[in-house]
Amino acid sequence: MVKRKVIAVLMVLFVVLVGCGQTESTKQSSDKATKDEKNETVLYFARHGKTMLNTVDRSQGWIDAPLTPAGVEVAESLGNGLSDVKFDKVYSSDSGRAIETAELILSNNGQKELEITKDKRLREYNFGTYEGMMNEEMLAAVAEYENLTPEEYNNRMKEEGFYKSIKGFADSLSKLDKEKSVEGVNWPAEDSQTIVKRLTTGVDDIVKAAEKSGHKQVLVVSHGMSIITI
């Protein structure tokens, strides 16, 4: 079985996350280390560049906006920074901002002609009828639903940590959105179970495809909350 190493590339910041492809703390023979390296697949996760909706602090899940000049610049810089990496395969959320970021990375990493496989399972959280709302207003609605002030809710998020808090946020927003959404008119906000299932299934399929095709370096362009959840 192919071993996996996960690298989160959050635009300028490069963070290596512990993956099952990393060597164990105990000393191993050079022969086994070489074998492990040959069976290793590295997944590079990159968040899309800053968009116009990010700039005005509006919620942006399944709705979309183009990258700002600053977002373009950072995506291009990331591509230059990855010029020594030759990707075997590239995946992107089907959101325009993620695709644009993937194209900019490849154009500046010397692999402009590499095909980008689009997968809707790599999308950001869906905020339902709260899409496009000011982030502050959306957070206030969730805080009120949980009988907290916005300040109390933010403090609790800090205490819980980002991963746990965004899952709880998704669950509360999903319940709130059921009161507002109309079937067949809008996609309802997703709860955490739905989000985790689609993201993990998508990434598992990417790994299976890499194992089958022998891909060693795979780029995955997605979204901030989704990458944290993965």
JSON list of C-alpha atoms in Angstrom, two decimals:
[
{"chain": "A", "resi": 1, "resn": "MET", "atom": "CA", "xyz": [0.00, 0.00, 0.00]},
{"chain": "A", "resi": 2, "resn": "VAL", "atom": "CA", "xyz": [1.21, 3.49, -0.83]},
{"chain": "A", "resi": 3, "resn": "LYS", "atom": "CA", "xyz": [2.21, 5.53, 2.21]},
{"chain": "A", "resi": 4, "resn": "ARG", "atom": "CA", "xyz": [0.91, 9.08, 2.42]},
{"chain": "A", "resi": 5, "resn": "LYS", "atom": "CA", "xyz": [2.56, 12.31, 3.42]},
{"chain": "A", "resi": 6, "resn": "VAL", "atom": "CA", "xyz": [0.41, 15.42, 3.66]},
{"chain": "A", "resi": 7, "resn": "ILE", "atom": "CA", "xyz": [1.81, 18.90, 3.14]},
{"chain": "A", "resi": 8, "resn": "ALA", "atom": "CA", "xyz": [-0.47, 21.87, 3.71]},
{"chain": "A", "resi": 9, "resn": "VAL", "atom": "CA", "xyz": [0.53, 24.80, 1.55]},
{"chain": "A", "resi": 10, "resn": "LEU", "atom": "CA", "xyz": [-1.55, 27.69, 2.87]},
{"chain": "A", "resi": 11, "resn": "MET", "atom": "CA", "xyz": [-0.34, 30.12, 0.23]},
{"chain": "A", "resi": 12, "resn": "VAL", "atom": "CA", "xyz": [2.80, 31.70, 1.70]},
{"chain": "A", "resi": 13, "resn": "LEU", "atom": "CA", "xyz": [2.94, 29.39, 4.72]},
{"chain": "A", "resi": 14, "resn": "PHE", "atom": "CA", "xyz": [4.30, 25.88, 4.28]},
{"chain": "A", "resi": 15, "resn": "VAL", "atom": "CA", "xyz": [3.27, 23.49, 7.04]},
{"chain": "A", "resi": 16, "resn": "VAL", "atom": "CA", "xyz": [4.24, 19.84, 7.18]},
{"chain": "A", "resi": 17, "resn": "LEU", "atom": "CA", "xyz": [1.56, 17.76, 8.90]},
{"chain": "A", "resi": 18, "resn": "VAL", "atom": "CA", "xyz": [2.22, 14.38, 10.42]},
{"chain": "A", "resi": 19, "resn": "GLY", "atom": "CA", "xyz": [1.22, 11.72, 7.93]},
{"chain": "A", "resi": 20, "resn": "CYS", "atom": "CA", "xyz": [1.51, 7.97, 7.88]},
{"chain": "A", "resi": 21, "resn": "GLY", "atom": "CA", "xyz": [4.29, 8.28, 5.29]},
{"chain": "A", "resi": 22, "resn": "GLN", "atom": "CA", "xyz": [6.70, 9.87, 7.77]},
{"chain": "A", "resi": 23, "resn": "THR", "atom": "CA", "xyz": [9.46, 7.77, 9.31]},
{"chain": "A", "resi": 24, "resn": "GLU", "atom": "CA", "xyz": [8.99, 6.36, 12.78]},
{"chain": "A", "resi": 25, "resn": "SER", "atom": "CA", "xyz": [11.02, 7.66, 15.69]},
{"chain": "A", "resi": 26, "resn": "THR", "atom": "CA", "xyz": [12.83, 4.37, 15.97]},
{"chain": "A", "resi": 27, "resn": "LYS", "atom": "CA", "xyz": [15.88, 3.89, 13.79]},
{"chain": "A", "resi": 28, "resn": "GLN", "atom": "CA", "xyz": [15.28, 1.85, 10.64]},
{"chain": "A", "resi": 29, "resn": "SER", "atom": "CA", "xyz": [17.62, 0.31, 8.14]},
{"chain": "A", "resi": 30, "resn": "SER", "atom": "CA", "xyz": [18.58, 2.28, 5.05]},
{"chain": "A", "resi": 31, "resn": "ASP", "atom": "CA", "xyz": [17.06, -0.40, 2.80]},
{"chain": "A", "resi": 32, "resn": "LYS", "atom": "CA", "xyz": [13.64, -0.08, 4.43]},
{"chain": "A", "resi": 33, "resn": "ALA", "atom": "CA", "xyz": [13.84, 3.71, 4.35]},
{"chain": "A", "resi": 34, "resn": "THR", "atom": "CA", "xyz": [14.52, 3.63, 0.61]},
{"chain": "A", "resi": 35, "resn": "LYS", "atom": "CA", "xyz": [11.61, 1.26, 0.07]},
{"chain": "A", "resi": 36, "resn": "ASP", "atom": "CA", "xyz": [9.26, 3.47, 2.09]},
{"chain": "A", "resi": 37, "resn": "GLU", "atom": "CA", "xyz": [10.29, 6.52, 0.08]},
{"chain": "A", "resi": 38, "resn": "LYS", "atom": "CA", "xyz": [9.51, 4.77, -3.19]},
{"chain": "A", "resi": 39, "resn": "ASN", "atom": "CA", "xyz": [6.02, 3.87, -1.90]},
{"chain": "A", "resi": 40, "resn": "GLU", "atom": "CA", "xyz": [5.27, 7.35, -0.65]},
{"chain": "A", "resi": 41, "resn": "THR", "atom": "CA", "xyz": [2.72, 9.73, -2.15]},
{"chain": "A", "resi": 42, "resn": "VAL", "atom": "CA", "xyz": [2.91, 13.40, -1.14]},
{"chain": "A", "resi": 43, "resn": "LEU", "atom": "CA", "xyz": [-0.30, 15.44, -1.15]},
{"chain": "A", "resi": 44, "resn": "TYR", "atom": "CA", "xyz": [0.18, 19.22, -1.31]},
{"chain": "A", "resi": 45, "resn": "PHE", "atom": "CA", "xyz": [-2.92, 21.08, -0.08]},
{"chain": "A", "resi": 46, "resn": "ALA", "atom": "CA", "xyz": [-3.18, 24.72, -1.14]},
{"chain": "A", "resi": 47, "resn": "ARG", "atom": "CA", "xyz": [-5.86, 27.23, -0.19]},
{"chain": "A", "resi": 48, "resn": "HIS", "atom": "CA", "xyz": [-7.12, 29.52, -2.95]},
{"chain": "A", "resi": 49, "resn": "GLY", "atom": "CA", "xyz": [-5.85, 33.10, -3.12]},
{"chain": "A", "resi": 50, "resn": "LYS", "atom": "CA", "xyz": [-7.68, 36.05, -1.59]},
{"chain": "A", "resi": 51, "resn": "THR", "atom": "CA", "xyz": [-10.91, 36.97, -3.39]},
{"chain": "A", "resi": 52, "resn": "MET", "atom": "CA", "xyz": [-13.06, 40.07, -3.70]},
{"chain": "A", "resi": 53, "resn": "LEU", "atom": "CA", "xyz": [-15.56, 38.62, -1.19]},
{"chain": "A", "resi": 54, "resn": "ASN", "atom": "CA", "xyz": [-12.71, 37.91, 1.26]},
{"chain": "A", "resi": 55, "resn": "THR", "atom": "CA", "xyz": [-11.72, 41.56, 0.97]},
{"chain": "A", "resi": 56, "resn": "VAL", "atom": "CA", "xyz": [-15.15, 42.83, 2.02]},
{"chain": "A", "resi": 57, "resn": "ASP", "atom": "CA", "xyz": [-15.45, 40.14, 4.73]},
{"chain": "A", "resi": 58, "resn": "ARG", "atom": "CA", "xyz": [-18.48, 38.36, 3.32]},
{"chain": "A", "resi": 59, "resn": "SER", "atom": "CA", "xyz": [-19.13, 34.65, 3.78]},
{"chain": "A", "resi": 60, "resn": "GLN", "atom": "CA", "xyz": [-17.99, 32.60, 0.82]},
{"chain": "A", "resi": 61, "resn": "GLY", "atom": "CA", "xyz": [-18.68, 28.91, 0.72]},
{"chain": "A", "resi": 62, "resn": "TRP", "atom": "CA", "xyz": [-20.29, 27.60, -2.43]},
{"chain": "A", "resi": 63, "resn": "ILE", "atom": "CA", "xyz": [-20.75, 31.08, -3.93]},
{"chain": "A", "resi": 64, "resn": "ASP", "atom": "CA", "xyz": [-17.72, 32.43, -5.72]},
{"chain": "A", "resi": 65, "resn": "ALA", "atom": "CA", "xyz": [-15.66, 35.51, -6.56]},
{"chain": "A", "resi": 66, "resn": "PRO", "atom": "CA", "xyz": [-12.49, 36.12, -8.59]},
{"chain": "A", "resi": 67, "resn": "LEU", "atom": "CA", "xyz": [-9.09, 36.56, -7.00]},
{"chain": "A", "resi": 68, "resn": "THR", "atom": "CA", "xyz": [-7.95, 40.06, -6.14]},
{"chain": "A", "resi": 69, "resn": "PRO", "atom": "CA", "xyz": [-4.62, 41.36, -7.54]},
{"chain": "A", "resi": 70, "resn": "ALA", "atom": "CA", "xyz": [-3.09, 40.47, -4.16]},
{"chain": "A", "resi": 71, "resn": "GLY", "atom": "CA", "xyz": [-4.59, 36.97, -4.40]},
{"chain": "A", "resi": 72, "resn": "VAL", "atom": "CA", "xyz": [-3.15, 36.52, -7.87]},
{"chain": "A", "resi": 73, "resn": "GLU", "atom": "CA", "xyz": [0.27, 37.69, -6.71]},
{"chain": "A", "resi": 74, "resn": "VAL", "atom": "CA", "xyz": [0.39, 35.25, -3.81]},
{"chain": "A", "resi": 75, "resn": "ALA", "atom": "CA", "xyz": [-0.76, 32.33, -5.99]},
{"chain": "A", "resi": 76, "resn": "GLU", "atom": "CA", "xyz": [1.96, 33.18, -8.51]},
{"chain": "A", "resi": 77, "resn": "SER", "atom": "CA", "xyz": [4.53, 33.35, -5.72]},
{"chain": "A", "resi": 78, "resn": "LEU", "atom": "CA", "xyz": [3.41, 29.96, -4.47]},
{"chain": "A", "resi": 79, "resn": "GLY", "atom": "CA", "xyz": [3.90, 28.51, -7.95]},
{"chain": "A", "resi": 80, "resn": "ASN", "atom": "CA", "xyz": [7.41, 29.96, -8.08]},
{"chain": "A", "resi": 81, "resn": "GLY", "atom": "CA", "xyz": [8.11, 28.55, -4.64]},
{"chain": "A", "resi": 82, "resn": "LEU", "atom": "CA", "xyz": [7.06, 25.10, -5.85]},
{"chain": "A", "resi": 83, "resn": "SER", "atom": "CA", "xyz": [9.14, 25.26, -9.03]},
{"chain": "A", "resi": 84, "resn": "ASP", "atom": "CA", "xyz": [11.29, 22.38, -7.80]},
{"chain": "A", "resi": 85, "resn": "VAL", "atom": "CA", "xyz": [8.22, 20.14, -7.41]},
{"chain": "A", "resi": 86, "resn": "LYS", "atom": "CA", "xyz": [6.97, 18.30, -10.46]},
{"chain": "A", "resi": 87, "resn": "PHE", "atom": "CA", "xyz": [3.38, 17.30, -9.91]},
{"chain": "A", "resi": 88, "resn": "ASP", "atom": "CA", "xyz": [2.06, 14.08, -11.38]},
{"chain": "A", "resi": 89, "resn": "LYS", "atom": "CA", "xyz": [-1.56, 15.08, -10.85]},
{"chain": "A", "resi": 90, "resn": "VAL", "atom": "CA", "xyz": [-3.53, 18.19, -9.88]},
{"chain": "A", "resi": 91, "resn": "TYR", "atom": "CA", "xyz": [-6.98, 18.36, -8.32]},
{"chain": "A", "resi": 92, "resn": "SER", "atom": "CA", "xyz": [-9.08, 21.40, -7.57]},
{"chain": "A", "resi": 93, "resn": "SER", "atom": "CA", "xyz": [-12.42, 22.26, -6.05]},
{"chain": "A", "resi": 94, "resn": "ASP", "atom": "CA", "xyz": [-14.79, 23.16, -8.89]},
{"chain": "A", "resi": 95, "resn": "SER", "atom": "CA", "xyz": [-15.13, 26.70, -7.47]},
{"chain": "A", "resi": 96, "resn": "GLY", "atom": "CA", "xyz": [-13.69, 29.32, -9.81]},
{"chain": "A", "resi": 97, "resn": "ARG", "atom": "CA", "xyz": [-11.35, 30.82, -7.20]},
{"chain": "A", "resi": 98, "resn": "ALA", "atom": "CA", "xyz": [-9.73, 27.44, -6.58]},
{"chain": "A", "resi": 99, "resn": "ILE", "atom": "CA", "xyz": [-9.38, 26.67, -10.29]},
{"chain": "A", "resi": 100, "resn": "GLU", "atom": "CA", "xyz": [-7.86, 30.12, -10.93]},
{"chain": "A", "resi": 101, "resn": "THR", "atom": "CA", "xyz": [-5.37, 29.51, -8.11]},
{"chain": "A", "resi": 102, "resn": "ALA", "atom": "CA", "xyz": [-4.43, 26.07, -9.47]},
{"chain": "A", "resi": 103, "resn": "GLU", "atom": "CA", "xyz": [-3.86, 27.54, -12.94]},
{"chain": "A", "resi": 104, "resn": "LEU", "atom": "CA", "xyz": [-1.63, 30.30, -11.53]},
{"chain": "A", "resi": 105, "resn": "ILE", "atom": "CA", "xyz": [0.38, 27.81, -9.49]},
{"chain": "A", "resi": 106, "resn": "LEU", "atom": "CA", "xyz": [0.99, 25.59, -12.52]},
{"chain": "A", "resi": 107, "resn": "SER", "atom": "CA", "xyz": [1.80, 28.53, -14.81]},
{"chain": "A", "resi": 108, "resn": "ASN", "atom": "CA", "xyz": [4.51, 29.66, -12.42]},
{"chain": "A", "resi": 109, "resn": "ASN", "atom": "CA", "xyz": [5.79, 26.25, -11.45]},
{"chain": "A", "resi": 110, "resn": "GLY", "atom": "CA", "xyz": [6.56, 25.32, -15.08]},
{"chain": "A", "resi": 111, "resn": "GLN", "atom": "CA", "xyz": [3.67, 22.88, -15.60]},
{"chain": "A", "resi": 112, "resn": "LYS", "atom": "CA", "xyz": [1.14, 25.07, -17.37]},
{"chain": "A", "resi": 113, "resn": "GLU", "atom": "CA", "xyz": [-0.04, 22.23, -19.62]},
{"chain": "A", "resi": 114, "resn": "LEU", "atom": "CA", "xyz": [-0.85, 19.83, -16.79]},
{"chain": "A", "resi": 115, "resn": "GLU", "atom": "CA", "xyz": [-4.58, 19.05, -16.72]},
{"chain": "A", "resi": 116, "resn": "ILE", "atom": "CA", "xyz": [-6.56, 20.09, -13.63]},
{"chain": "A", "resi": 117, "resn": "THR", "atom": "CA", "xyz": [-9.13, 17.56, -12.41]},
{"chain": "A", "resi": 118, "resn": "LYS", "atom": "CA", "xyz": [-12.10, 19.36, -10.85]},
{"chain": "A", "resi": 119, "resn": "ASP", "atom": "CA", "xyz": [-13.93, 17.73, -7.95]},
{"chain": "A", "resi": 120, "resn": "LYS", "atom": "CA", "xyz": [-16.95, 19.33, -6.27]},
{"chain": "A", "resi": 121, "resn": "ARG", "atom": "CA", "xyz": [-16.27, 17.31, -3.12]},
{"chain": "A", "resi": 122, "resn": "LEU", "atom": "CA", "xyz": [-13.30, 19.62, -2.46]},
{"chain": "A", "resi": 123, "resn": "ARG", "atom": "CA", "xyz": [-15.57, 22.68, -2.13]},
{"chain": "A", "resi": 124, "resn": "GLU", "atom": "CA", "xyz": [-15.70, 24.92, 0.93]},
{"chain": "A", "resi": 125, "resn": "TYR", "atom": "CA", "xyz": [-18.43, 24.49, 3.56]},
{"chain": "A", "resi": 126, "resn": "ASN", "atom": "CA", "xyz": [-21.86, 25.41, 2.22]},
{"chain": "A", "resi": 127, "resn": "PHE", "atom": "CA", "xyz": [-23.49, 28.20, 4.26]},
{"chain": "A", "resi": 128, "resn": "GLY", "atom": "CA", "xyz": [-26.92, 27.93, 2.61]},
{"chain": "A", "resi": 129, "resn": "THR", "atom": "CA", "xyz": [-29.00, 31.11, 2.77]},
{"chain": "A", "resi": 130, "resn": "TYR", "atom": "CA", "xyz": [-26.20, 32.75, 4.76]},
{"chain": "A", "resi": 131, "resn": "GLU", "atom": "CA", "xyz": [-23.94, 32.75, 1.69]},
{"chain": "A", "resi": 132, "resn": "GLY", "atom": "CA", "xyz": [-22.70, 36.25, 0.87]},
{"chain": "A", "resi": 133, "resn": "MET", "atom": "CA", "xyz": [-23.72, 37.62, 4.26]},
{"chain": "A", "resi": 134, "resn": "MET", "atom": "CA", "xyz": [-21.26, 39.67, 6.28]},
{"chain": "A", "resi": 135, "resn": "ASN", "atom": "CA", "xyz": [-19.21, 37.19, 8.33]},
{"chain": "A", "resi": 136, "resn": "GLU", "atom": "CA", "xyz": [-19.88, 39.15, 11.49]},
{"chain": "A", "resi": 137, "resn": "GLU", "atom": "CA", "xyz": [-23.63, 38.95, 10.91]},
{"chain": "A", "resi": 138, "resn": "MET", "atom": "CA", "xyz": [-23.53, 35.19, 10.22]},
{"chain": "A", "resi": 139, "resn": "LEU", "atom": "CA", "xyz": [-21.46, 34.53, 13.35]},
{"chain": "A", "resi": 140, "resn": "ALA", "atom": "CA", "xyz": [-23.84, 36.68, 15.41]},
{"chain": "A", "resi": 141, "resn": "ALA", "atom": "CA", "xyz": [-26.78, 34.58, 14.20]},
{"chain": "A", "resi": 142, "resn": "VAL", "atom": "CA", "xyz": [-25.06, 31.36, 15.28]},
{"chain": "A", "resi": 143, "resn": "ALA", "atom": "CA", "xyz": [-24.08, 32.89, 18.63]},
{"chain": "A", "resi": 144, "resn": "GLU", "atom": "CA", "xyz": [-27.68, 33.95, 19.28]},
{"chain": "A", "resi": 145, "resn": "TYR", "atom": "CA", "xyz": [-28.90, 30.46, 18.36]},
{"chain": "A", "resi": 146, "resn": "GLU", "atom": "CA", "xyz": [-26.60, 29.08, 21.05]},
{"chain": "A", "resi": 147, "resn": "ASN", "atom": "CA", "xyz": [-27.69, 31.73, 23.57]},
{"chain": "A", "resi": 148, "resn": "LEU", "atom": "CA", "xyz": [-24.32, 33.46, 23.56]},
{"chain": "A", "resi": 149, "resn": "THR", "atom": "CA", "xyz": [-23.16, 36.97, 22.76]},
{"chain": "A", "resi": 150, "resn": "PRO", "atom": "CA", "xyz": [-20.83, 37.27, 19.72]},
{"chain": "A", "resi": 151, "resn": "GLU", "atom": "CA", "xyz": [-17.97, 37.96, 22.14]},
{"chain": "A", "resi": 152, "resn": "GLU", "atom": "CA", "xyz": [-18.76, 34.87, 24.22]},
{"chain": "A", "resi": 153, "resn": "TYR", "atom": "CA", "xyz": [-19.02, 32.76, 21.08]},
{"chain": "A", "resi": 154, "resn": "ASN", "atom": "CA", "xyz": [-15.65, 33.99, 19.77]},
{"chain": "A", "resi": 155, "resn": "ASN", "atom": "CA", "xyz": [-14.03, 33.27, 23.13]},
{"chain": "A", "resi": 156, "resn": "ARG", "atom": "CA", "xyz": [-15.43, 29.75, 23.11]},
{"chain": "A", "resi": 157, "resn": "MET", "atom": "CA", "xyz": [-14.08, 29.18, 19.61]},
{"chain": "A", "resi": 158, "resn": "LYS", "atom": "CA", "xyz": [-10.63, 30.18, 20.80]},
{"chain": "A", "resi": 159, "resn": "GLU", "atom": "CA", "xyz": [-10.85, 27.81, 23.75]},
{"chain": "A", "resi": 160, "resn": "GLU", "atom": "CA", "xyz": [-12.11, 24.87, 21.70]},
{"chain": "A", "resi": 161, "resn": "GLY", "atom": "CA", "xyz": [-9.65, 25.31, 18.85]},
{"chain": "A", "resi": 162, "resn": "PHE", "atom": "CA", "xyz": [-10.46, 26.00, 15.21]},
{"chain": "A", "resi": 163, "resn": "TYR", "atom": "CA", "xyz": [-11.16, 22.42, 14.07]},
{"chain": "A", "resi": 164, "resn": "LYS", "atom": "CA", "xyz": [-13.71, 21.60, 16.78]},
{"chain": "A", "resi": 165, "resn": "SER", "atom": "CA", "xyz": [-15.32, 25.03, 16.68]},
{"chain": "A", "resi": 166, "resn": "ILE", "atom": "CA", "xyz": [-15.93, 25.14, 12.93]},
{"chain": "A", "resi": 167, "resn": "LYS", "atom": "CA", "xyz": [-17.63, 21.74, 13.05]},
{"chain": "A", "resi": 168, "resn": "GLY", "atom": "CA", "xyz": [-19.93, 23.00, 15.81]},
{"chain": "A", "resi": 169, "resn": "PHE", "atom": "CA", "xyz": [-20.49, 26.18, 13.82]},
{"chain": "A", "resi": 170, "resn": "ALA", "atom": "CA", "xyz": [-21.54, 24.14, 10.77]},
{"chain": "A", "resi": 171, "resn": "ASP", "atom": "CA", "xyz": [-24.01, 22.09, 12.80]},
{"chain": "A", "resi": 172, "resn": "SER", "atom": "CA", "xyz": [-25.66, 25.16, 14.33]},
{"chain": "A", "resi": 173, "resn": "LEU", "atom": "CA", "xyz": [-25.81, 26.99, 11.00]},
{"chain": "A", "resi": 174, "resn": "SER", "atom": "CA", "xyz": [-27.34, 23.95, 9.33]},
{"chain": "A", "resi": 175, "resn": "LYS", "atom": "CA", "xyz": [-30.13, 23.87, 11.91]},
{"chain": "A", "resi": 176, "resn": "LEU", "atom": "CA", "xyz": [-30.70, 27.62, 11.56]},
{"chain": "A", "resi": 177, "resn": "ASP", "atom": "CA", "xyz": [-30.78, 27.40, 7.79]},
{"chain": "A", "resi": 178, "resn": "LYS", "atom": "CA", "xyz": [-33.53, 24.77, 7.80]},
{"chain": "A", "resi": 179, "resn": "GLU", "atom": "CA", "xyz": [-35.84, 27.50, 9.07]},
{"chain": "A", "resi": 180, "resn": "LYS", "atom": "CA", "xyz": [-34.99, 29.76, 6.13]},
{"chain": "A", "resi": 181, "resn": "SER", "atom": "CA", "xyz": [-34.21, 27.61, 3.12]},
{"chain": "A", "resi": 182, "resn": "VAL", "atom": "CA", "xyz": [-36.83, 26.54, 0.60]},
{"chain": "A", "resi": 183, "resn": "GLU", "atom": "CA", "xyz": [-36.47, 23.10, -0.97]},
{"chain": "A", "resi": 184, "resn": "GLY", "atom": "CA", "xyz": [-35.54, 23.30, -4.62]},
{"chain": "A", "resi": 185, "resn": "VAL", "atom": "CA", "xyz": [-34.64, 26.99, -4.38]},
{"chain": "A", "resi": 186, "resn": "ASN", "atom": "CA", "xyz": [-31.29, 26.88, -2.59]},
{"chain": "A", "resi": 187, "resn": "TRP", "atom": "CA", "xyz": [-28.75, 24.31, -1.45]},
{"chain": "A", "resi": 188, "resn": "PRO", "atom": "CA", "xyz": [-29.16, 24.05, 2.35]},
{"chain": "A", "resi": 189, "resn": "ALA", "atom": "CA", "xyz": [-26.24, 24.66, 4.69]},
{"chain": "A", "resi": 190, "resn": "GLU", "atom": "CA", "xyz": [-24.30, 21.47, 5.39]},
{"chain": "A", "resi": 191, "resn": "ASP", "atom": "CA", "xyz": [-23.85, 19.93, 8.83]},
{"chain": "A", "resi": 192, "resn": "SER", "atom": "CA", "xyz": [-20.41, 18.73, 9.92]},
{"chain": "A", "resi": 193, "resn": "GLN", "atom": "CA", "xyz": [-21.12, 15.06, 9.22]},
{"chain": "A", "resi": 194, "resn": "THR", "atom": "CA", "xyz": [-22.04, 15.81, 5.62]},
{"chain": "A", "resi": 195, "resn": "ILE", "atom": "CA", "xyz": [-18.96, 17.99, 5.16]},
{"chain": "A", "resi": 196, "resn": "VAL", "atom": "CA", "xyz": [-16.52, 15.50, 6.69]},
{"chain": "A", "resi": 197, "resn": "LYS", "atom": "CA", "xyz": [-17.97, 12.65, 4.64]},
{"chain": "A", "resi": 198, "resn": "ARG", "atom": "CA", "xyz": [-17.68, 14.42, 1.27]},
{"chain": "A", "resi": 199, "resn": "LEU", "atom": "CA", "xyz": [-14.18, 15.74, 1.97]},
{"chain": "A", "resi": 200, "resn": "THR", "atom": "CA", "xyz": [-12.73, 12.48, 3.30]},
{"chain": "A", "resi": 201, "resn": "THR", "atom": "CA", "xyz": [-14.34, 10.48, 0.50]},
{"chain": "A", "resi": 202, "resn": "GLY", "atom": "CA", "xyz": [-12.87, 12.87, -2.05]},
{"chain": "A", "resi": 203, "resn": "VAL", "atom": "CA", "xyz": [-9.37, 12.70, -0.60]},
{"chain": "A", "resi": 204, "resn": "ASP", "atom": "CA", "xyz": [-9.54, 8.92, -0.19]},
{"chain": "A", "resi": 205, "resn": "ASP", "atom": "CA", "xyz": [-10.40, 8.61, -3.88]},
{"chain": "A", "resi": 206, "resn": "ILE", "atom": "CA", "xyz": [-7.46, 10.87, -4.76]},
{"chain": "A", "resi": 207, "resn": "VAL", "atom": "CA", "xyz": [-5.12, 8.61, -2.77]},
{"chain": "A", "resi": 208, "resn": "LYS", "atom": "CA", "xyz": [-6.56, 5.47, -4.37]},
{"chain": "A", "resi": 209, "resn": "ALA", "atom": "CA", "xyz": [-6.06, 6.98, -7.83]},
{"chain": "A", "resi": 210, "resn": "ALA", "atom": "CA", "xyz": [-2.46, 7.88, -6.94]},
{"chain": "A", "resi": 211, "resn": "GLU", "atom": "CA", "xyz": [-1.81, 4.34, -5.75]},
{"chain": "A", "resi": 212, "resn": "LYS", "atom": "CA", "xyz": [-3.26, 2.89, -8.95]},
{"chain": "A", "resi": 213, "resn": "SER", "atom": "CA", "xyz": [-1.43, 5.31, -11.27]},
{"chain": "A", "resi": 214, "resn": "GLY", "atom": "CA", "xyz": [1.84, 5.53, -9.37]},
{"chain": "A", "resi": 215, "resn": "HIS", "atom": "CA", "xyz": [1.55, 9.28, -8.75]},
{"chain": "A", "resi": 216, "resn": "LYS", "atom": "CA", "xyz": [4.09, 10.53, -6.21]},
{"chain": "A", "resi": 217, "resn": "GLN", "atom": "CA", "xyz": [3.45, 14.30, -6.11]},
{"chain": "A", "resi": 218, "resn": "VAL", "atom": "CA", "xyz": [-0.18, 15.46, -6.06]},
{"chain": "A", "resi": 219, "resn": "LEU", "atom": "CA", "xyz": [-1.45, 19.04, -5.74]},
{"chain": "A", "resi": 220, "resn": "VAL", "atom": "CA", "xyz": [-4.91, 19.61, -4.22]},
{"chain": "A", "resi": 221, "resn": "VAL", "atom": "CA", "xyz": [-6.34, 23.16, -4.29]},
{"chain": "A", "resi": 222, "resn": "SER", "atom": "CA", "xyz": [-9.25, 23.66, -1.93]},
{"chain": "A", "resi": 223, "resn": "HIS", "atom": "CA", "xyz": [-10.48, 26.07, 0.75]},
{"chain": "A", "resi": 224, "resn": "GLY", "atom": "CA", "xyz": [-9.46, 27.16, 4.23]},
{"chain": "A", "resi": 225, "resn": "MET", "atom": "CA", "xyz": [-12.10, 25.49, 6.40]},
{"chain": "A", "resi": 226, "resn": "SER", "atom": "CA", "xyz": [-12.16, 22.39, 4.21]},
{"chain": "A", "resi": 227, "resn": "ILE", "atom": "CA", "xyz": [-8.38, 21.92, 4.41]},
{"chain": "A", "resi": 228, "resn": "ILE", "atom": "CA", "xyz": [-8.47, 22.22, 8.20]},
{"chain": "A", "resi": 229, "resn": "THR", "atom": "CA", "xyz": [-11.24, 19.60, 8.26]},
{"chain": "A", "resi": 230, "resn": "ILE", "atom": "CA", "xyz": [-9.27, 17.24, 6.01]}
]
